[in-house]
Structure formats: structure tokens, C-alpha cells
GROMACS .gro file of C-alpha atoms in nm:
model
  373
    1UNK     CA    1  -5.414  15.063  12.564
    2UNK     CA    2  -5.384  14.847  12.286
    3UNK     CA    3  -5.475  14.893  11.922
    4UNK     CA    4  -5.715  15.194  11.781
    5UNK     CA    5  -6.084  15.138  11.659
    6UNK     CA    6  -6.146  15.072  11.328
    7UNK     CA    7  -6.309  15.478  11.325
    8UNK     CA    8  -5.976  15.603  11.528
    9UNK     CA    9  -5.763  15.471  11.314
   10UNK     CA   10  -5.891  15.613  11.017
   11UNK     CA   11  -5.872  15.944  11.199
   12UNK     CA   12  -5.515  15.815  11.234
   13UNK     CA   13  -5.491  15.808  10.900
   14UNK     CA   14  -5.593  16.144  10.800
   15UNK     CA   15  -5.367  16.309  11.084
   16UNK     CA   16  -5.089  16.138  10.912
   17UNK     CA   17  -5.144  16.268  10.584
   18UNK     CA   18  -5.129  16.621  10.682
   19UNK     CA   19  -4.832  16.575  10.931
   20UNK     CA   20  -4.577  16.897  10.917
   21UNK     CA   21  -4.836  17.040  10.678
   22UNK     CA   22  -4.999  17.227  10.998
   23UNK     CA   23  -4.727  17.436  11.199
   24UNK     CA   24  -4.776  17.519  11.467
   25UNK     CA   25  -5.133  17.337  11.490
   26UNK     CA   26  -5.097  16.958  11.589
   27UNK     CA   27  -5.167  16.749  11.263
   28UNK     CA   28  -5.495  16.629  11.389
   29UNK     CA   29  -5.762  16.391  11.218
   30UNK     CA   30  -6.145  16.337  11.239
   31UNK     CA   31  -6.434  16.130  11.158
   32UNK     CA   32  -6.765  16.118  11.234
   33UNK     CA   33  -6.973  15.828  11.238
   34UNK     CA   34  -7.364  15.757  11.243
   35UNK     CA   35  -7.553  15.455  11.226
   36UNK     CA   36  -7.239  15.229  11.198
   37UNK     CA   37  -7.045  15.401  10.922
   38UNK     CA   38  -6.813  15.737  10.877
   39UNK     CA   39  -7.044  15.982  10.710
   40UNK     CA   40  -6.773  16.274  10.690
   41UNK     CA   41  -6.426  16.372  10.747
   42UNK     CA   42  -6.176  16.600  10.855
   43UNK     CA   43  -5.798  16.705  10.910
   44UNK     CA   44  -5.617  16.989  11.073
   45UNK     CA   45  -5.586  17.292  10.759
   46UNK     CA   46  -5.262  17.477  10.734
   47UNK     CA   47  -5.250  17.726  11.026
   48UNK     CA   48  -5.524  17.982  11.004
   49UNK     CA   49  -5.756  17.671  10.852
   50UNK     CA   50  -6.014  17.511  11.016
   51UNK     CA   51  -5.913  17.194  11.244
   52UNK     CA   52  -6.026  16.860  11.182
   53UNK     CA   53  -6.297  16.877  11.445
   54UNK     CA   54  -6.476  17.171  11.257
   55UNK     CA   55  -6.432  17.029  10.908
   56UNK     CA   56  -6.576  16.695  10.959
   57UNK     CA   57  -6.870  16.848  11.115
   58UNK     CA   58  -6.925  17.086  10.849
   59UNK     CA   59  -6.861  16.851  10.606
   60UNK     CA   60  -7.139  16.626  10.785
   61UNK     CA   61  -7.392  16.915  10.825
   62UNK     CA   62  -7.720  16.831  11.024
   63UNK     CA   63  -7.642  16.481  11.009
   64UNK     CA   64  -7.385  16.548  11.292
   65UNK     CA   65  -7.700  16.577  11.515
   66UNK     CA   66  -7.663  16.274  11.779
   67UNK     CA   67  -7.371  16.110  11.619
   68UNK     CA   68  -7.027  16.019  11.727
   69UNK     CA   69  -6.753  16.196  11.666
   70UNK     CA   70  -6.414  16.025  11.652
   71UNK     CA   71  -6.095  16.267  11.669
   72UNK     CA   72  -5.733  16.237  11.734
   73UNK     CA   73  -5.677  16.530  11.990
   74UNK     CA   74  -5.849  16.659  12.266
   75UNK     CA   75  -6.128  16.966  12.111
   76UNK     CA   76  -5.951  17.284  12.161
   77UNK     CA   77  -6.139  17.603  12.368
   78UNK     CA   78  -6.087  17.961  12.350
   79UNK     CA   79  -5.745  18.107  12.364
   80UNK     CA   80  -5.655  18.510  12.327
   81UNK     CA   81  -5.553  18.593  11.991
   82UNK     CA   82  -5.692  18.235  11.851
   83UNK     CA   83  -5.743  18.239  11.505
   84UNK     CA   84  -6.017  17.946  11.501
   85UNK     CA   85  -6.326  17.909  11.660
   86UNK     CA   86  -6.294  17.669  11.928
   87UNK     CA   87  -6.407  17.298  11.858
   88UNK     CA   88  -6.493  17.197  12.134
   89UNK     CA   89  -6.852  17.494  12.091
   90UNK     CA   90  -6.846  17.355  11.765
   91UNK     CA   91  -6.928  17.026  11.871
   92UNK     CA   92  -7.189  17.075  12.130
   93UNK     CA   93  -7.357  17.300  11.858
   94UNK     CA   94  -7.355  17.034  11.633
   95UNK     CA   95  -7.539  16.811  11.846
   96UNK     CA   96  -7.265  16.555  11.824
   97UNK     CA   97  -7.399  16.314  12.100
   98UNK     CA   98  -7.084  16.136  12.193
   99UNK     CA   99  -6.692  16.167  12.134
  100UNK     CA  100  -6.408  15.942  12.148
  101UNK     CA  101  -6.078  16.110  12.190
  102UNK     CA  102  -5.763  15.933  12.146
  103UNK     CA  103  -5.500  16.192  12.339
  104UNK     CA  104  -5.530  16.491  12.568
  105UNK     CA  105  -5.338  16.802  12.383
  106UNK     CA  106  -5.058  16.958  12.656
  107UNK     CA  107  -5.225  17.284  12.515
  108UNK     CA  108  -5.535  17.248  12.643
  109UNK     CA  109  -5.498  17.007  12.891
  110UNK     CA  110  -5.863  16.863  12.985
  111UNK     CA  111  -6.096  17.200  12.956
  112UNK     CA  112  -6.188  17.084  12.602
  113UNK     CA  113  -6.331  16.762  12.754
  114UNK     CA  114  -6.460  16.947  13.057
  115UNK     CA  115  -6.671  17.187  12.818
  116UNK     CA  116  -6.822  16.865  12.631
  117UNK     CA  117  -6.906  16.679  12.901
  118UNK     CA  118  -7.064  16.953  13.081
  119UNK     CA  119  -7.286  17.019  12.795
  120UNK     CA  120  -7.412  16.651  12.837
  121UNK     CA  121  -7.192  16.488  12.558
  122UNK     CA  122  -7.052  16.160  12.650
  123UNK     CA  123  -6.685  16.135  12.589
  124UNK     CA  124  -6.474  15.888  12.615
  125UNK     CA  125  -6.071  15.919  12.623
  126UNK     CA  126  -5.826  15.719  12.511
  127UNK     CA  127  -5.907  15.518  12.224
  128UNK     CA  128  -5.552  15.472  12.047
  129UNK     CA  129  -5.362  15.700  12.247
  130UNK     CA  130  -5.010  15.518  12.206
  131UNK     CA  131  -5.055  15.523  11.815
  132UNK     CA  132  -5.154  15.915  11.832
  133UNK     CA  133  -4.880  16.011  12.105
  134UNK     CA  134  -4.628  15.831  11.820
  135UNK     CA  135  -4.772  16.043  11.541
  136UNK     CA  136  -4.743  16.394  11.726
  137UNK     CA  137  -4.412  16.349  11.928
  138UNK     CA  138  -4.283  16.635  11.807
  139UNK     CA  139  -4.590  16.859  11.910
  140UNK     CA  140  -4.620  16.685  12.217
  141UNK     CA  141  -4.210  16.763  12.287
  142UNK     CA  142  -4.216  17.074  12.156
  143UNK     CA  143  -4.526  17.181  12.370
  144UNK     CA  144  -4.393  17.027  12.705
  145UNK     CA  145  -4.022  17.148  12.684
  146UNK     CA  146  -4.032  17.410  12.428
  147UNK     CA  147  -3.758  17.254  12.231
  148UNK     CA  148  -3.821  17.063  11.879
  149UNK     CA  149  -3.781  16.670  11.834
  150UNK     CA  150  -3.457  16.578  11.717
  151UNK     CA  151  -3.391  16.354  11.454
  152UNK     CA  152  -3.038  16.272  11.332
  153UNK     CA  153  -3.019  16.115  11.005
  154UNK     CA  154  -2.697  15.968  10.875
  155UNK     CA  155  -2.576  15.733  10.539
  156UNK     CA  156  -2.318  15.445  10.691
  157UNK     CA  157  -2.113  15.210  10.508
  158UNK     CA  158  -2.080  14.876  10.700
  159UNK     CA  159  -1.766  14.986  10.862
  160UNK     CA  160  -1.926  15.290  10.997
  161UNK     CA  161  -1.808  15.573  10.774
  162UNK     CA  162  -1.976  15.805  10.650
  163UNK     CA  163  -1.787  15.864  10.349
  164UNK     CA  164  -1.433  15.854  10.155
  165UNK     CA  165  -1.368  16.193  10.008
  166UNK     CA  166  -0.962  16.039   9.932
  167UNK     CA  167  -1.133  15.759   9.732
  168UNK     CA  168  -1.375  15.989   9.564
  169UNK     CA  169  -1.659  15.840   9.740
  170UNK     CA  170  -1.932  16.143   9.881
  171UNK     CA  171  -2.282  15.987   9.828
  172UNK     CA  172  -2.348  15.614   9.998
  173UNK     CA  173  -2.717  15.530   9.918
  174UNK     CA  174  -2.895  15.417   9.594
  175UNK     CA  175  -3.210  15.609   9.523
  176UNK     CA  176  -3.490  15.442   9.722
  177UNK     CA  177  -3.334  15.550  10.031
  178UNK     CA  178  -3.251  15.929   9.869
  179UNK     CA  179  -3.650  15.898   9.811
  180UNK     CA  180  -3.728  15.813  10.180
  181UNK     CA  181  -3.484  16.105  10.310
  182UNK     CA  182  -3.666  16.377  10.128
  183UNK     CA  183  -4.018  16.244  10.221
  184UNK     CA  184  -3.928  16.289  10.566
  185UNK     CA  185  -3.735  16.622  10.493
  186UNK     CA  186  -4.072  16.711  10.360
  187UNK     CA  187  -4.246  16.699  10.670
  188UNK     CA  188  -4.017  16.845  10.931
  189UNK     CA  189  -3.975  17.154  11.023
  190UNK     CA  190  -3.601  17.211  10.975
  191UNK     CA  191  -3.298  17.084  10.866
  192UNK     CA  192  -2.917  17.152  11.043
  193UNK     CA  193  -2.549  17.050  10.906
  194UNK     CA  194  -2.269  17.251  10.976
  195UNK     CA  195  -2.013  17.412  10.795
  196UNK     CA  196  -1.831  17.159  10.718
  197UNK     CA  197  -2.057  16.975  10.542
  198UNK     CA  198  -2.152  17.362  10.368
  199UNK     CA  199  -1.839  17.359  10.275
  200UNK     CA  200  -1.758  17.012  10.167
  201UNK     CA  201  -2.093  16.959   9.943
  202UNK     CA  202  -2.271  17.269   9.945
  203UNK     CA  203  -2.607  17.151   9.934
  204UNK     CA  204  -2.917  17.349   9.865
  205UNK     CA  205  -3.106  17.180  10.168
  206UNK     CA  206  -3.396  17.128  10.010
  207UNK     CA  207  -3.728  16.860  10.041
  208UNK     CA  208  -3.796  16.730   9.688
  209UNK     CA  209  -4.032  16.437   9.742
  210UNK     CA  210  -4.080  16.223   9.400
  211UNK     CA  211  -3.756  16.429   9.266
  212UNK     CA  212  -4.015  16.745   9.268
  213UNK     CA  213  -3.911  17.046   9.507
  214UNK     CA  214  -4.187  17.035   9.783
  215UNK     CA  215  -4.397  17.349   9.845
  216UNK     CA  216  -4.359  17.364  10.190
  217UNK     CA  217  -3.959  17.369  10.235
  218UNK     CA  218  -3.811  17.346  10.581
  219UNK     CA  219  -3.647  17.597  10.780
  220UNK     CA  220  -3.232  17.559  10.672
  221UNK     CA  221  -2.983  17.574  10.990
  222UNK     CA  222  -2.633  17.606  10.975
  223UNK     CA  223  -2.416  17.537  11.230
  224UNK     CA  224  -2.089  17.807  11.176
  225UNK     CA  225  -1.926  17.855  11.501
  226UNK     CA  226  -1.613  18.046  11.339
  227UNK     CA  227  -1.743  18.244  11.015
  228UNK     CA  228  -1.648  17.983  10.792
  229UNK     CA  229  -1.917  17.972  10.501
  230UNK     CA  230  -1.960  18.168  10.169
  231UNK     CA  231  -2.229  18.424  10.222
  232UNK     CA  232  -2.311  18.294   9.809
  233UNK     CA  233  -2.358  17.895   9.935
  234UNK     CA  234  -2.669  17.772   9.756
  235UNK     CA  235  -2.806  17.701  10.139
  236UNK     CA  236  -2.884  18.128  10.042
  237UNK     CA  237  -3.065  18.071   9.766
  238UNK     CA  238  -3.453  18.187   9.788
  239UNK     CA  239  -3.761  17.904   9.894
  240UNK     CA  240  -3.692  17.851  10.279
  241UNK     CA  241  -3.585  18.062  10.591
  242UNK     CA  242  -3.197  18.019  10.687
  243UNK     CA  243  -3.087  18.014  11.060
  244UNK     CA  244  -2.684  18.068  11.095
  245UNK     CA  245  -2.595  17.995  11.435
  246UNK     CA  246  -2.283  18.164  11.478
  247UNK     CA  247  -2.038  18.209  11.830
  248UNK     CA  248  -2.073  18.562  11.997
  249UNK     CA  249  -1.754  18.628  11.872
  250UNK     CA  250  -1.776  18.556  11.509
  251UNK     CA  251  -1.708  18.824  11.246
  252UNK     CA  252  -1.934  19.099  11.209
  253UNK     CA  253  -1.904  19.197  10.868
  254UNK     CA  254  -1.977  18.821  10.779
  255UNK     CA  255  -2.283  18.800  10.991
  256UNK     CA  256  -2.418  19.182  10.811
  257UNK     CA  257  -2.281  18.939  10.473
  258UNK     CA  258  -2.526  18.662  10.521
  259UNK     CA  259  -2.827  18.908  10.677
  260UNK     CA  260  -2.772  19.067  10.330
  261UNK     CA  261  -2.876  18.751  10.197
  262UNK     CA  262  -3.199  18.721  10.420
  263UNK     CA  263  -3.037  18.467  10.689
  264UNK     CA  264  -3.143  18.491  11.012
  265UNK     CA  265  -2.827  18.460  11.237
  266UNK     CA  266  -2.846  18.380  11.617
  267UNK     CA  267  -2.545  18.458  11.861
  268UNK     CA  268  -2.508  18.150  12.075
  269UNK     CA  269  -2.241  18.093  12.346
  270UNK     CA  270  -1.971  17.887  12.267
  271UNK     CA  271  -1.770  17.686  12.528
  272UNK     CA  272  -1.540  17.383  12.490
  273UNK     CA  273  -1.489  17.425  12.100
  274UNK     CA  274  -1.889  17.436  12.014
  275UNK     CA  275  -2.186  17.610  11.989
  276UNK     CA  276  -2.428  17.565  12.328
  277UNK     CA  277  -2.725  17.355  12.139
  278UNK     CA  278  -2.956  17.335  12.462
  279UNK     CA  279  -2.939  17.723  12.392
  280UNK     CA  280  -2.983  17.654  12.042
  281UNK     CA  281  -3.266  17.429  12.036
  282UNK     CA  282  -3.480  17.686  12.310
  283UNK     CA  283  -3.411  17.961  12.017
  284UNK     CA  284  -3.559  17.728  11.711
  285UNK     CA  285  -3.837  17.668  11.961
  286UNK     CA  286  -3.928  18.018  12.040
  287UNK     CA  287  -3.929  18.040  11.658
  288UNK     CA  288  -4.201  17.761  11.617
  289UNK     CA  289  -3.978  17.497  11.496
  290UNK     CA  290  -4.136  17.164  11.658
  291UNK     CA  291  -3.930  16.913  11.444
  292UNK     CA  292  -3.581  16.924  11.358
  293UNK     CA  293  -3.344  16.656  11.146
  294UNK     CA  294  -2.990  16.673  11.177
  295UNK     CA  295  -2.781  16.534  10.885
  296UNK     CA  296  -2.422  16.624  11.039
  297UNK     CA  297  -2.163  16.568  10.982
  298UNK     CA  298  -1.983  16.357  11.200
  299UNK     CA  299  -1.881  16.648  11.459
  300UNK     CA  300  -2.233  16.791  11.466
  301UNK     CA  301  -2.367  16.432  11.547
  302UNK     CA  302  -2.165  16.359  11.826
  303UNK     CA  303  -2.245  16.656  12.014
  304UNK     CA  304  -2.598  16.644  11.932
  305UNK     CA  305  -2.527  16.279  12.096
  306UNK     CA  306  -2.299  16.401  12.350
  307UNK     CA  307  -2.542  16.638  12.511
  308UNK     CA  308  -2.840  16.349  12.519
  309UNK     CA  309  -3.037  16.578  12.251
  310UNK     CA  310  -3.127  16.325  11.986
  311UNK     CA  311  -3.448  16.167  11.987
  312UNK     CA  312  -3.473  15.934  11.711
  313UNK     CA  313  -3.206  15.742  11.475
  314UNK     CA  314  -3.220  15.702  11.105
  315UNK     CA  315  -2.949  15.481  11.012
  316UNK     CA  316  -2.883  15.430  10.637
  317UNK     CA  317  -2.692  15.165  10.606
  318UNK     CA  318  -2.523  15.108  10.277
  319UNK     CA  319  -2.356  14.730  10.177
  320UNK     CA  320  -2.017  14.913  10.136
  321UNK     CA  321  -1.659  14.889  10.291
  322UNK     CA  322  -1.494  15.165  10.302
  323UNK     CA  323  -1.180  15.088  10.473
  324UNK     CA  324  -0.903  15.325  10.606
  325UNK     CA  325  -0.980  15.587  10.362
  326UNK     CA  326  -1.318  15.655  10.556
  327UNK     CA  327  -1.425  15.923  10.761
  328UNK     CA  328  -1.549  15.794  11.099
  329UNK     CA  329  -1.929  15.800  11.188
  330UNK     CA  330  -1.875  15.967  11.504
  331UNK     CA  331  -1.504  16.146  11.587
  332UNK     CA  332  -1.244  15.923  11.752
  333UNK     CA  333  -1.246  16.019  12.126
  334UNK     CA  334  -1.603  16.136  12.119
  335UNK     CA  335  -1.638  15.951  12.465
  336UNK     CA  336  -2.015  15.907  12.424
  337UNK     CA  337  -2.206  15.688  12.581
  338UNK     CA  338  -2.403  15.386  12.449
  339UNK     CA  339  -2.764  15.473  12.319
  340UNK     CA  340  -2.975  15.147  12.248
  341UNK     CA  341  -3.287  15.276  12.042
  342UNK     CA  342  -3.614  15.092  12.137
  343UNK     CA  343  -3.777  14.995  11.950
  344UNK     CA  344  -3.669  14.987  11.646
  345UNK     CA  345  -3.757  14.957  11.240
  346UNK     CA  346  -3.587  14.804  10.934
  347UNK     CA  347  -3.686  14.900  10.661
  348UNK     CA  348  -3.538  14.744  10.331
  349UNK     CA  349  -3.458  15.041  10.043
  350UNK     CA  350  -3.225  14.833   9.847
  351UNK     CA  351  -2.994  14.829   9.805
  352UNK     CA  352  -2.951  14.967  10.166
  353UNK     CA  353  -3.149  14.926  10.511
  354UNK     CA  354  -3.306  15.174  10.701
  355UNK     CA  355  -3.279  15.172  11.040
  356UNK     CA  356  -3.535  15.385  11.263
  357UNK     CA  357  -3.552  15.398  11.620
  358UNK     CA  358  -3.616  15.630  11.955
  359UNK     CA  359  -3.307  15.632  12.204
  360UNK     CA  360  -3.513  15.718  12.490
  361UNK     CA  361  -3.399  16.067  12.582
  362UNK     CA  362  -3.771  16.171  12.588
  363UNK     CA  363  -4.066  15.985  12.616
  364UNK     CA  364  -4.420  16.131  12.514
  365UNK     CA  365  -4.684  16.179  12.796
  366UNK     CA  366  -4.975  15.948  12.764
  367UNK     CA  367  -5.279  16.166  12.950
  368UNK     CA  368  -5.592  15.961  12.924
  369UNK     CA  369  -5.816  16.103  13.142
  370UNK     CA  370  -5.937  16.453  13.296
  371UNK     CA  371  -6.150  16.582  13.545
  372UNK     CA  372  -6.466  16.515  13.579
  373UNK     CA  373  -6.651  16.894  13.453
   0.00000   0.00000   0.00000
């Protein structure tokens, strides 16, 4: 499919910028162009906003009359209890003449282009659709399974631990890649550790891109199979929803302990010494979560890995040895299998290396084309 337009990528562009700002709205972009040149511009609002379609066109006004229209996603149509107008009436009311769409949305699925074309705009489909199915994985997951994206983040010394409490070493990375962690923490939906790691550090979970706490803060997840945590943990503090996923079987006057606190707690099943994540995952997405990034520790990980749930890798790597005082990335006798991610990116934050890839457990649909209206 090759490489976007100059026009769609800049669409690109503005998706990007508003990515995880949108939930549960796709982070969508929009441009439209007249004579050669973008005369206005859009993105997807926070939900209940206008969507990128509508606010480039208003933002072009009657110069949107017989131009092209460049956007990200497929136009959207009417749905019951929508609390938009639909683009894709926006656009033939507009006069837009022509529009290029990179992706089909799962949502919609080809009606949108259906309306246009049958109002006798020309649209064409496809136009960096392997850039834009990159950018809205998680939507695109989340709306064909129902289940969020999973990303599991770990810090790894060169010997592949993730940390020598005996030696007094906790924290691995220098500050760049602390900086890169909580600009993607800012976009995602949700964060998940699990008790241990409660109980070990107890972290306030939070996204503070630039050292600032971010506005938007992600949901906070704790995996807490036995009762284990401190109803007082700063995970409780106010600023984000908190999800304790607890067995069936855990205490009940813990559980009423942490509601008192404003948690959210969710009963799961519990088989083979853990919590049943496929059960797990199909609760968070039920609750709108589209993009989740687990940050362990090592037990969470390997089941996460175990049950072929993780869908992308970020590997800190930090130029340490650690030696037999470490703590092991992933438990001995995990028995997982190999995951090779493809492809992958290396990013320098020195003094460590980032390493991002996709292990292949899901793969985004590409839909190009629909039916002719």
C-alpha cells in the first residue's frame, strides 16, 4: 500500500497528537485541501466533541464546497444514542467533492462510504492504510475482539533482571527512558502490576509527562488474587479510577475496605494459582478500556505471556549486571514459549535502549475497500 500522501500524512499527524485523548472515539485526523494546498484542519475532540471530519469542515466553511477532503477513518453514520452528528451528512452537505480515506472503521464498516458515494462524492480508500491501522491498533483490537491492546513494559539489566532488592538496587533506567515511560503511560488507557509490586514499591501509578502529572490519568489495575494490599496504598489516592481484580474467594471485609476507598473490585476465577486474565481483559473491555500497559512484575508478565495476551514489547534495557543477586525477568520454570517481535524499534535513551516491537498475537485488519452504494 505503500507510503501516505503528503495530505494523509498530515492527517496522520494530527490523529497522533490526540491519540488516548479520545476514549472511546478512534483518535482520528483530517484535512481538507483545495486548489493544491490544506486550507483547514481537524482532529477527533474528547468524547462528546466533534470528530475530525466535522471540525475541518467547519473550520473550512464554504470553501469546503468542491474540495477534497483527506481523513484518517472511514466518516461515521447514524448510530442510536450517538452523541455527534454523523460525518459522513456532514460531508455531502458541505459539498466536499471528493474524499480519500485511509482505513475502514470496524464500527461502521463501509455504510459511511456507501452514503458518500451515493450522494455522488468520489471516494477513494486506502491511501496510507498500513500507517493508520499502526496508529489505532488498539481501537481496531478493542473493536474486533472486545478486549484492549496489551502492552507489557519492563526495565532489564543485561543479564535479564529486573532488579536487586538484596543489593539495594529497585530503579534500572536513567531519566530519558523514565521520560519515554510516562509519555506512553499518558496515552493509554490503563495501567496493571500486581501486588507484589504494590507491595514492594507502592507506586502511585500515575502519567506525569515532562515530570508534570498529566490531566488525563489512566485507569489503575491491580492484580490481588489473595487480599494482599493495604486498602491506604497510594495506588488509592484520588486522580484516576482503580480496578482490584481479586479471586472469588478473597476476603470480604477487604474488598468492602478498598470499595470504601472508591476501587472498583472485579471477582475473577482463579485456577492454577492465578487470576483468569482472558476473563479479565473481556471485563476492562466492557468498561471501555481499549489500551492497556502492563509493568509486572515478573509473575504478572509471564502469565500475561503464558496465555499469548501481549501484544507489543517495550524492553528497557539498562547497561547493568546484576548478577546472582537479581530477580529473574520472567520466573524460572515459566515454560513459555519463544515470542520473536516483528518488527522491531531501538530507540537510544541513554544511557539505556529501548526496545519496541509486536509479537504477533494479533494482527490489525487492513479493509480497503467496500461495496459499491
Amino acid at each position: 500500500m505503500g507510503q501516505p500522501s503528503p495530505f494523509m500524512h498530515e492527517a496522520i499527524q494530527l490523529a497522533a497528537a490526540v491519540r488516548g485523548r479520545t476514549s472511546p472515539n478512534p483518535w482520528v485526523g483530517a484535512v481538507v485541501v483545495r486548489d493544491g494546498r490544506v486550507i483547514a484542519r481537524g482532529a477527533t475532540a474528547p468524547y462528546g466533541g466533534p470528530h475530525a471530519e466535522a471540525a475541518a469542515l467547519a473550520a473550512a466553511g464554504p470553501d469546503a464546497r468542491g474540495a477534497t477532503l483527506y481523513c484518517t477513518l472511514e466518516p461515521c453514520v447514524p448510530f442510536p444514542g450517538k452523541r455527534t452528528p454523523p460525518c459522513s451528512e456532514a460531508i455531502i452537505a458541505a459539498g466536499v467533492r471528493r474524499v480519500v480515506v485511509a482505513l475502514l472503521d470496524p464500527h461502521v464498516g463501509g455504510p459511511g462510504i456507501q452514503r458518500l458515494r451515493a450522494a455522488g462524492v468520489d471516494v477513494e480508500i486506502g491511501d496510507g492504510a498500513e500507517a493508520v491501522a499502526d496508529l489505532l491498533r488498539p481501537y481496531l483490537k478493542w473493536r474486533q475482539l472486545g478486549i484492549p491492546y496489551v502492552i507489557a513494559k519492563f526495565a532489564v539489566s543485561l543479564d535479564g533482571a529486573v532488579g536487586a532488592p538484596a543489593a539495594g538496587i529497585t530503579w534500572l533506567t536513567g531519566e530519558a527512558a523514565v521520560a519515554r515511560a510516562h509519555r506512553d503511560r499518558d496515552w493509554v488507557d490503563a495501567i496493571l502490576v500486581g501486588s507484589g509490586t504494590i507491595l514492594a514499591d507502592d507506586p502511585a501509578l500515575t502519567a506525569r509527562p515532562g515530570g508534570t502529572p498529566a490531566q488525563r490519568q489512566p485507569a489503575r489495575i491491580v492484580l490481588d488474587a489473595r487480599g494482599r494490599i493495604d486498602p491506604e496504598a497510594r495506588v488509592f489516592h484520588p486522580g484516576a479510577p482503580v480496578i482490584v481484580a481479586t479471586a472469588q474467594g478473597s476476603a470480604p471485609a477487604w474488598r468492602e475496605a478498598l470499595r470504601a476507598r472508591g476501587a472498583t473490585i472485579l471477582e475473577l476465577e482463579h485456577t492454577a494459582g492465578r487470576l483468569e486474565l482472558h476473563q479479565l481483559l473481556r471485563a476492562l473491555g466492557q468498561r471501555n478500556i481499549q489500551s492497556l500497559i502492563v509493568e509486572g512484575g515478573p509473575t504478572v508478565h509471564a502469565s500475561f505471556l503464558a496465555d499469548n495476551l501481549v501484544d507489543e514489547i517495550h524492553a528497557y534495557v539498562t547497561p547493568r549486571i546484576l548478577g546472582p543477586a537479581g530477580i529473574p525477568l520472567l520466573p524460572p520454570g515459566s515454560g513459555l514459549p519463544p515470542v520473536h517481535l516483528d518488527p522491531v524499534e531501538i530507540t537510544p535513551l541513554p544511557p539505556d535502549v529501548l526496545i519496541r516491537g509486536y509479537t504477533g498475537s494479533w494482527q490489525p485488519p487492513l479493509p480497503i475497500s467496500a461495496p459499491e452504494a
